[in-house]
Each structure stands twice: as C-alpha cells, then as structure tokens.
C-alpha cells in the first residue's frame, strides 16, 4: 500500500464514508416523516385524472345527460354496461336510456366508456371504497349511478339550448323544437 | 336500372386496373361492383332508374372531358375507368361529402341508422375531420308524426331514393320533394300524416337515417341485432324476410335487396306485422275445460286426455266420427305430419285445410285441364309477359308483391294489362292496379262470370282461335262457340254495364299477346261459381292456343302463405300428398307401404261436409289446428250449432280464438318465428322458415304435438327434428325435391289437355256457360267482404303496427253512391238483409264501384251474419263473401 495523504487520513479517522452511506438514515432520524399511510384513518390525495368509480351525470337543470346511444356498451372491453334505450315518454323523437346497468365486478376502470360517450354523460369519480360483502351489490342500476354522480360532481355542466347549433337539434324532443308559424 | 339486354353481347372495360367483361348496356357502377370495386353512392339503387343527383359516384373515365357519374354511364368497349385510383375523383367525393355534411346533423349516436349508414361509412373513408362551413345547419321543424314511419328531414341527403321507389316500384306516389335546394324536404302531398301503403320500402331504401321505422325506434343499435332469414307468414306470395332480433325480442323485419321471390320488396303486413309472435295473449300452457272454465295443465295431462278421448270416440263411433281441420298457415312439415296422423293413427281421411276457402278452385282447375297442381308460370314469367289479364284479383290488397311483378311488367317493360276488376280507376292513398290497365273492364263483384263470358264471346267472334287444337278437337270448340252464341251482348251489357266493343278490344289485345299470364284472385276464387269461372279462364287460354306456350298460363293467387303446401301435403281430404287422388288404390298402396301403416279407403271430406255431419251428429270429435272456423265462416254456414254438437273439440292455437273458447282442450302451438320448416308459396316455390326467437312459454311446433299424440295413442310416429320430416316428404314426393331459389315451373301435361278437350269438358260445360241469374232489386247494394292490405286473416289483428294503420272495420262506399243515399263520411249506417242487421260506420273510397260496398274481412265479427253461404258442387268450396244488403243512415249519428 502506498503513502496515504492527509485528506484520506482525516476521512478514515472520522468514518466519513460511513457517515456518507448513513446520510439518508441519519437525516430521517433527525426530521421524522411517516411514509406508511394509516388507511383508513388517513387517505391519499388522488390525482385529478384518477379513474375511480363510474357515475352518470346530469345537466345543471337536473336532467340526465345520457342519450341512451349504447356507445359505452359497444366500447366496453369487458361487457360491464347494458343500456336499454327508448323514446322519452311524452317527448317523441328524443332518445334516453330507460334502463342502465353496470356490473362493476367486471370493470377494469380503463375509461373507454367515458371516452366513447358523445355527450359526456359518464364520469370517473375519485371513489374507490367499494368493497362489499355481496358481489351483487356491485351490480348498479341507473339510479345508483346517478346518485354517485350527484355526490361527486356538485358542479354541473350547463345544458345548451338545442345543443350545439352546428349539430342541429341533437336529441331534442319534438315538443321543444319551435313549430312553424301557421298563417 | 335499364335491364341489360338478354343478348350475349358483352363489352370489356378496365376499372381501377381490373378487367371486367359485362353485358352491353351495364352501368359502370354495376360493372365495378362485379369486379369488387365499390363506388360510393347515395342516389343510385339497382332497382331504380339512375338519377345521378347525389354526385357521389363520380369516376374518371379516360378520354372523357370531366368526371362522370358512374351510375348513369353505360360501360362501353375499351373504357378505362378510375375510381379509387383517381385523385381527382377522390377529391370530388370529399367535396360532395363536405356539402352534405354542411347540413347533416352529427346526431349519429341517437340515430337508428348509425352503424349501418352509408353517409357514416363514406365519411369515415373520404372526409377530413373538419369542415369549411361555419354556418348554422338547416333545421326543418316537424309538423306531424306519421304512424309507423318516422321522418327526420334534418338528416336527409336528398337522394330521392324514397320518392323514386314509391313511384317506380310501388306506384303509390305518397312521397314528394317540396322546397328547393338544401331546403328540399320529403313529405306527403299536403300537410297531413303519411297515408300510404306503409310498405316500409322508403325505410329500407333510405341510405341515411332520414326515414326510419317508429315501431322499434331507439330500441336497438344495428350491431346488436341477430339476423335470421325466413319467409313471411301472411299471404301466398312467400316473401323472403329477415328477422332482426335482440336478446330474443323481435326488433324489425328486413328483406335483402335482390333476395327471395320478392327481390327485397315487402308490404305493410310483412314489414310492420311482426309483433303477433310476441303478443302477450299468446297461449303458454295447454288448457283443459273444467265446466265453463279453462284450467292450465302440463303437456302430459293434456296429451293423455286428447289421446284417450280420440281413442274412445274411435272405439265407440268408428274412426270416421273424427275430423281434422288444419290451417294453411302451418308449415309443410306440420301439415304432412297432421294428415299422416289423421290417416295413419286415427284412421280417417276426414281432414281439410284452409285451402278449401278458395285456393282449391284454382288448383282443381289447373289439375283438371293441364294436369298440374302448380302454376305453369313463375313470377319471372309475370315480369316478362307481354300481356297480362287480371280477373278479380284486387292484387294490391290481396297479393301485393305479385302486384309489384305486374307493375314491373307494365311500367318498366311495357306489357299490356287487361283487368276485369271490381275497382274504379281512381287515385287513392294506396296504389290501384286498374290505373295501369290498357283495357279495364270494371264490373261489380257479382259480374266476373259474365265479364269472363263476354271476353270469351269476343274471342270466338273475332276468331282468335288456335287452329291446330280446333282441328284436333272440333267438338270442344263447337260446343263452346255454340253456347257463347246463345248469349246476347244485350244480356251481357245488362249485367256488366259494358258494351261489346270493350270486350272486342280486350279480346284483340289478349289475342296479340305472345306471353300471356292470367292472374285470378279471390274475387273469382272465393265467390259463387268460382270453379266454373276459373275453368272458363282455362278455356280462354286453351282456345286461343296460349296455354301450352312457354311463359303463358293461369295463375290463381293463394291468400294464405301455405295454401299451396296444404294441398300438396295432402291436407285436403280427398287428396293424398303430392296432389294424388285418394281414390286411386295404387297410390294408396304405395303410400301405406312407405308409411308402414294402412291408409283407410273411406272417402275424404271437405269442411262443409264436416259441418253438415257434425250437425247431424255423425261427427263426434274435431281436431282443429291453427284454424278458426267460427270467425272465418258466417253463422249461416251452421258452424255454431255444428261445434256445439261435438263431443270433443281440440284446438291447437297461438291464441284463445273464438273457436278455441269452445274447445275442450286447447294446445299451445308455436308461431312461424319460433319454428323451422318450409312454406310453399302461390307459385309453388318451397322456401325455408327458420327459428328466430325461442318458443313462447310451453308452446311447441305443431308436428311435435302430433308426434307426441301418436305416442299417446300407441301408434308412434317419431321424428327427431323437422329435417327428418322434410327428408321423408322429399323421398315420397319427387316434386318437392327442388328446394331452391328458382326451380322451373310445372309444364302442362298434353295428355291431360287431350282428355279435357275430348270428353272431360262435357261434364259441366252447360252450367259454366250460362249467365248468372240477376236478381238485383233497385235500392239494394252488393256487399263484398274483402281482404285489406293491412291485414291478413284474423292473425294480424294482434300486430300492434298494423292496428295503427287500420284498427276497425268500416263499410266503404263510392262518394257518389254515398251522396245519392244521403250518407257522408263517418256516418253510422244500418246494413240489413233477410239474415240480420248491423250498425257500422261509413268510409268513402273512390276506387269502389258504384252499387258496391266493401267491408274488410278481418273485422267482420258482426257483418258476417249478413252473408249467405253456398257450397260449390264440384270443389266443395264454401262461398260467403258476397251479400245483397240495404243501407240506411242512422239518424242522429
């Protein structure tokens, strides 16, 4: 072994490398910050694009956004969704989902249904606490899905009058269309 | 589309680098299709004449100055066409789509066409995702909704397919474009709901979602539907239909363009009448009568009871105390197994089918004169005929699709049409065949036989006769001409109101025809003297030498979808399967050998005979399958008392019909949507019926029930499935081997004709060539209970779509006739004659001749009590469609 210079001597005597290696440990010793989240007493802050429980949304006037087009059903890779569409009673020519079911036991939370929806009627909430004792409770109907939407999205989108003018009366009932003047 | 000439001349052209050889006159778009190049288009349709208004099918053709519309350009020799390989054409299509999408709303998610829309497909293929237009889209406020057909004019691309279809194919002209430019709107003439034939053709032909069916609106998306190709169960035309089902629910009916005997065209019954199978009133369990009530039981109990009762009646009174009646709406297999069950297991020939109500007149006439029990012509022969004679068909309402063949022949191919119809040439909401007639002989429903004799007389007077046959059978010709000479033109005029020159002109047109088809409808087949009139029409074809020419013949139209099959399967007592006679011991022996059970040699009997025997107490038990004689026959036939006298009545039905309510046991059967089998249409084509939905409740196919019963009666006739029955039938009957799209029609048998012209004609020539006795009192009116376009039998009254168009019966009169009697539209009238009186509202229709009133037979619960009942002495066909009645307005209505 060759000659050791002073700098190295000092490092050796003060256990410098050891301290360097222990730096992180020692610093945690000094300023303690817990890593483990004490769930369920503590909850994580979720990113805004978190894909949680699905929900059906409403417009600001309380009407359902869903037009019953079945595109979410077609987009779903695991056949979660079943839509039964029909004409709105008393509003001929307007389409809505008479029944809407989601079998959440199968859902992959891929979000394809939300992307497929042409009227943004589906949303993914931040809810994830959906452990149940009976799987059947994960078979959700339209009312349940709307309720999830209601409690998660308090700010609702404004309903456009006659939808967007460039798409010309998209899903507007016959009654709402201005009638021709009869002279 | 102009039909490519039948000559073999062809041209060769290049399309996108591919060589196509096509008949001369073929359009470029069709030639491209043949080599697999799909030229995008909206307004072009193979059925319609080219309109070239959508500009979507532009292609580049070398040596032509601009882009050409491939739907209106005929292929020529050496032509070089570029479609998808032409940048210019691609650019043009993009422009066209940009203009269409400037106004087309982007509401694909809620549009029923979304997923099978031409515009959607082409947009994906050609358009950029942005538009140059920022202007607002056009909006048509809706004025009204039509029953069954929903129009969304915001989505219209103005291709005019619907308008052209309605005019060119259906001849209805219910739709018209109004407004100009982008504001062109398709609607009914005038601001009222669509009031038309409701054939659904516009819905089927619309390339976008502008015209859709209201019946299943928003209940499906096209990709959810399961398709099942089958055959329509309404009239005898035998149209190909495709059931579209979603989760075992019937969603809609389509017919594919170019397929089936109907070439993709349907009528209101076929297109909108499919809800019958899913009606909530369908029987789901067997019922047994306990006192006045019915009790639902399981199959075993019901079958055991029926089997035991039939055996008891047989033991006590003999097998001939049991009768059977089967509907011509059942499949061939059902009818075959039924008659085998009755003959082989029960041991009686006393069965009949609904072919007895009129179709037998036509079949027996064909059999007697030309030796075939099928038409010697096909639908193709009707289309290519040069002269057509329609007698008492009312073809639009009875056999609408055969009517389309006649329209095609007359409108597109220039055939001459002679009509002897109880119709006025008048424009109405549905098409009227006599408007197309070159020679129209308008008569009352009672005047057909006189008009036919008038035409025969004119033919004989003009000597439009077949000299060869005249040389061979002079006695036959002399007998006919002598009898016709005895009739005076004055007497004919008195009965028909038609002068001799009209008959002469019609006879000349008839005589000039090279390919002549005579269509006979219920007006002849189902009214008094029907067999004689049909025979006289056979004489007309025979003496003019037309009968044996290829493409010529008589075509009796069947009302029920399998009337022809009911006859061919041996469903009418005296006829064994294959149309062979029960009286022939050799035939009987062959058949009993094949079946392994003896066939009784007792005579078969007809429905009128069964009724008479039941009244006299000779018939103790009746097995009714799908037939409802209480609702079909008038009370004057004695059917009520006949059924009451029976010891045991079994009904095998879909619903608890009037007859089933009187039954001791009711067995639930499947509808045509729930079973496999075959139907034979009016021209003799055997076509497959396929299962579209699951059997409703505990209902079973008819054949399965007969088979189970035979086991209960210790004489098992076991079949695994329908195919086994089909195989047995095909082995037995050589004529049924051809199950395909276009088997050749039967050929007239020259030995049968020879037998007829030498001796057989003498049997009944005297009564046939007599004018009927005219007992018209002055203020009486002829009431005709007739078929309506929107219903077929009592069955269709369970179809909610059809009930939207026609839900009640009215007595229809000509407006002038009504005015003369002081009656106006909607008034209540008292209709009366010696048999009774009935109150009914009045409707006005210009197509009904004066002195005639019509009433739809599907709503005849009350009015049928006025109908007298007569039975044909020769064919035993019951006649009950005509009556003479008084009309009186009910004051205060």
PDB file of N, CA and C in Angstrom, chain B residues 704-736:
ATOM      1  N   UNK B 704     -94.562 -31.550 -33.554  1.00  0.00           N
ATOM      2  CA  UNK B 704     -94.097 -32.211 -32.337  1.00  0.00           C
ATOM      3  C   UNK B 704     -95.306 -32.687 -31.520  1.00  0.00           C
ATOM      4  N   UNK B 705     -96.366 -31.873 -31.553  1.00  0.00           N
ATOM      5  CA  UNK B 705     -97.569 -32.225 -30.797  1.00  0.00           C
ATOM      6  C   UNK B 705     -98.227 -33.463 -31.410  1.00  0.00           C
ATOM      7  N   UNK B 706     -98.331 -33.500 -32.746  1.00  0.00           N
ATOM      8  CA  UNK B 706     -98.932 -34.685 -33.394  1.00  0.00           C
ATOM      9  C   UNK B 706     -98.110 -35.926 -33.092  1.00  0.00           C
ATOM     10  N   UNK B 707     -96.794 -35.732 -33.139  1.00  0.00           N
ATOM     11  CA  UNK B 707     -95.902 -36.852 -32.900  1.00  0.00           C
ATOM     12  C   UNK B 707     -96.081 -37.382 -31.476  1.00  0.00           C
ATOM     13  N   UNK B 708     -96.182 -36.453 -30.503  1.00  0.00           N
ATOM     14  CA  UNK B 708     -96.378 -36.866 -29.112  1.00  0.00           C
ATOM     15  C   UNK B 708     -97.730 -37.551 -28.935  1.00  0.00           C
ATOM     16  N   UNK B 709     -98.746 -37.026 -29.634  1.00  0.00           N
ATOM     17  CA  UNK B 709    -100.080 -37.627 -29.540  1.00  0.00           C
ATOM     18  C   UNK B 709    -100.092 -39.047 -30.073  1.00  0.00           C
ATOM     19  N   UNK B 710     -99.340 -39.249 -31.172  1.00  0.00           N
ATOM     20  CA  UNK B 710     -99.323 -40.596 -31.754  1.00  0.00           C
ATOM     21  C   UNK B 710     -98.718 -41.592 -30.771  1.00  0.00           C
ATOM     22  N   UNK B 711     -97.762 -41.116 -29.964  1.00  0.00           N
ATOM     23  CA  UNK B 711     -97.183 -41.990 -28.935  1.00  0.00           C
ATOM     24  C   UNK B 711     -98.251 -42.315 -27.891  1.00  0.00           C
ATOM     25  N   UNK B 712     -99.013 -41.288 -27.491  1.00  0.00           N
ATOM     26  CA  UNK B 712    -100.085 -41.489 -26.512  1.00  0.00           C
ATOM     27  C   UNK B 712    -101.131 -42.473 -27.023  1.00  0.00           C
ATOM     28  N   UNK B 713    -101.291 -42.509 -28.354  1.00  0.00           N
ATOM     29  CA  UNK B 713    -102.315 -43.373 -28.933  1.00  0.00           C
ATOM     30  C   UNK B 713    -101.731 -44.715 -29.357  1.00  0.00           C
ATOM     31  N   UNK B 714    -100.559 -45.036 -28.827  1.00  0.00           N
ATOM     32  CA  UNK B 714     -99.918 -46.337 -29.055  1.00  0.00           C
ATOM     33  C   UNK B 714     -99.647 -46.654 -30.517  1.00  0.00           C
ATOM     34  N   UNK B 715     -99.380 -45.623 -31.285  1.00  0.00           N
ATOM     35  CA  UNK B 715     -99.069 -45.837 -32.696  1.00  0.00           C
ATOM     36  C   UNK B 715     -97.992 -44.822 -33.058  1.00  0.00           C
ATOM     37  N   UNK B 716     -96.808 -44.955 -32.457  1.00  0.00           N
ATOM     38  CA  UNK B 716     -95.857 -43.843 -32.502  1.00  0.00           C
ATOM     39  C   UNK B 716     -95.335 -43.506 -33.893  1.00  0.00           C
ATOM     40  N   UNK B 717     -95.262 -42.215 -34.115  1.00  0.00           N
ATOM     41  CA  UNK B 717     -94.783 -41.640 -35.376  1.00  0.00           C
ATOM     42  C   UNK B 717     -93.697 -40.674 -34.938  1.00  0.00           C
ATOM     43  N   UNK B 718     -92.487 -41.202 -34.758  1.00  0.00           N
ATOM     44  CA  UNK B 718     -91.495 -40.360 -34.099  1.00  0.00           C
ATOM     45  C   UNK B 718     -90.552 -39.685 -35.082  1.00  0.00           C
ATOM     46  N   UNK B 719     -90.303 -38.418 -34.815  1.00  0.00           N
ATOM     47  CA  UNK B 719     -89.362 -37.646 -35.618  1.00  0.00           C
ATOM     48  C   UNK B 719     -88.412 -36.927 -34.680  1.00  0.00           C
ATOM     49  N   UNK B 720     -87.137 -36.907 -35.042  1.00  0.00           N
ATOM     50  CA  UNK B 720     -86.161 -36.203 -34.222  1.00  0.00           C
ATOM     51  C   UNK B 720     -86.259 -34.707 -34.403  1.00  0.00           C
ATOM     52  N   UNK B 721     -86.331 -34.271 -35.648  1.00  0.00           N
ATOM     53  CA  UNK B 721     -86.478 -32.843 -35.917  1.00  0.00           C
ATOM     54  C   UNK B 721     -87.163 -32.661 -37.269  1.00  0.00           C
ATOM     55  N   UNK B 722     -87.317 -31.388 -37.618  1.00  0.00           N
ATOM     56  CA  UNK B 722     -88.043 -31.062 -38.843  1.00  0.00           C
ATOM     57  C   UNK B 722     -87.357 -31.635 -40.085  1.00  0.00           C
ATOM     58  N   UNK B 723     -86.036 -31.679 -40.039  1.00  0.00           N
ATOM     59  CA  UNK B 723     -85.314 -32.149 -41.221  1.00  0.00           C
ATOM     60  C   UNK B 723     -85.681 -33.593 -41.553  1.00  0.00           C
ATOM     61  N   UNK B 724     -85.941 -34.389 -40.525  1.00  0.00           N
ATOM     62  CA  UNK B 724     -86.330 -35.780 -40.772  1.00  0.00           C
ATOM     63  C   UNK B 724     -87.648 -35.854 -41.529  1.00  0.00           C
ATOM     64  N   UNK B 725     -88.580 -34.973 -41.138  1.00  0.00           N
ATOM     65  CA  UNK B 725     -89.866 -34.939 -41.833  1.00  0.00           C
ATOM     66  C   UNK B 725     -89.652 -34.498 -43.273  1.00  0.00           C
ATOM     67  N   UNK B 726     -88.819 -33.439 -43.423  1.00  0.00           N
ATOM     68  CA  UNK B 726     -88.540 -32.936 -44.760  1.00  0.00           C
ATOM     69  C   UNK B 726     -87.961 -34.015 -45.655  1.00  0.00           C
ATOM     70  N   UNK B 727     -87.097 -34.824 -45.073  1.00  0.00           N
ATOM     71  CA  UNK B 727     -86.463 -35.900 -45.837  1.00  0.00           C
ATOM     72  C   UNK B 727     -87.519 -36.919 -46.267  1.00  0.00           C
ATOM     73  N   UNK B 728     -88.423 -37.257 -45.338  1.00  0.00           N
ATOM     74  CA  UNK B 728     -89.468 -38.219 -45.664  1.00  0.00           C
ATOM     75  C   UNK B 728     -90.345 -37.688 -46.804  1.00  0.00           C
ATOM     76  N   UNK B 729     -90.672 -36.381 -46.723  1.00  0.00           N
ATOM     77  CA  UNK B 729     -91.516 -35.789 -47.766  1.00  0.00           C
ATOM     78  C   UNK B 729     -90.789 -35.816 -49.101  1.00  0.00           C
ATOM     79  N   UNK B 730     -89.517 -35.444 -49.090  1.00  0.00           N
ATOM     80  CA  UNK B 730     -88.779 -35.393 -50.359  1.00  0.00           C
ATOM     81  C   UNK B 730     -88.613 -36.779 -50.969  1.00  0.00           C
ATOM     82  N   UNK B 731     -88.446 -37.766 -50.128  1.00  0.00           N
ATOM     83  CA  UNK B 731     -88.334 -39.122 -50.676  1.00  0.00           C
ATOM     84  C   UNK B 731     -89.645 -39.589 -51.281  1.00  0.00           C
ATOM     85  N   UNK B 732     -90.737 -39.128 -50.673  1.00  0.00           N
ATOM     86  CA  UNK B 732     -92.055 -39.582 -51.097  1.00  0.00           C
ATOM     87  C   UNK B 732     -92.509 -38.859 -52.356  1.00  0.00           C
ATOM     88  N   UNK B 733     -92.217 -37.548 -52.415  1.00  0.00           N
ATOM     89  CA  UNK B 733     -92.754 -36.724 -53.492  1.00  0.00           C
ATOM     90  C   UNK B 733     -91.625 -36.156 -54.332  1.00  0.00           C
ATOM     91  N   UNK B 734     -91.486 -36.640 -55.549  1.00  0.00           N
ATOM     92  CA  UNK B 734     -90.390 -36.145 -56.379  1.00  0.00           C
ATOM     93  C   UNK B 734     -90.479 -34.641 -56.624  1.00  0.00           C
ATOM     94  N   UNK B 735     -91.703 -34.110 -56.651  1.00  0.00           N
ATOM     95  CA  UNK B 735     -91.877 -32.691 -56.974  1.00  0.00           C
ATOM     96  C   UNK B 735     -91.337 -31.751 -55.922  1.00  0.00           C
ATOM     97  N   UNK B 736     -91.125 -32.247 -54.694  1.00  0.00           N
ATOM     98  CA  UNK B 736     -90.672 -31.341 -53.641  1.00  0.00           C
ATOM     99  C   UNK B 736     -89.167 -31.391 -53.463  1.00  0.00           C
TER     100      UNK B 736
END
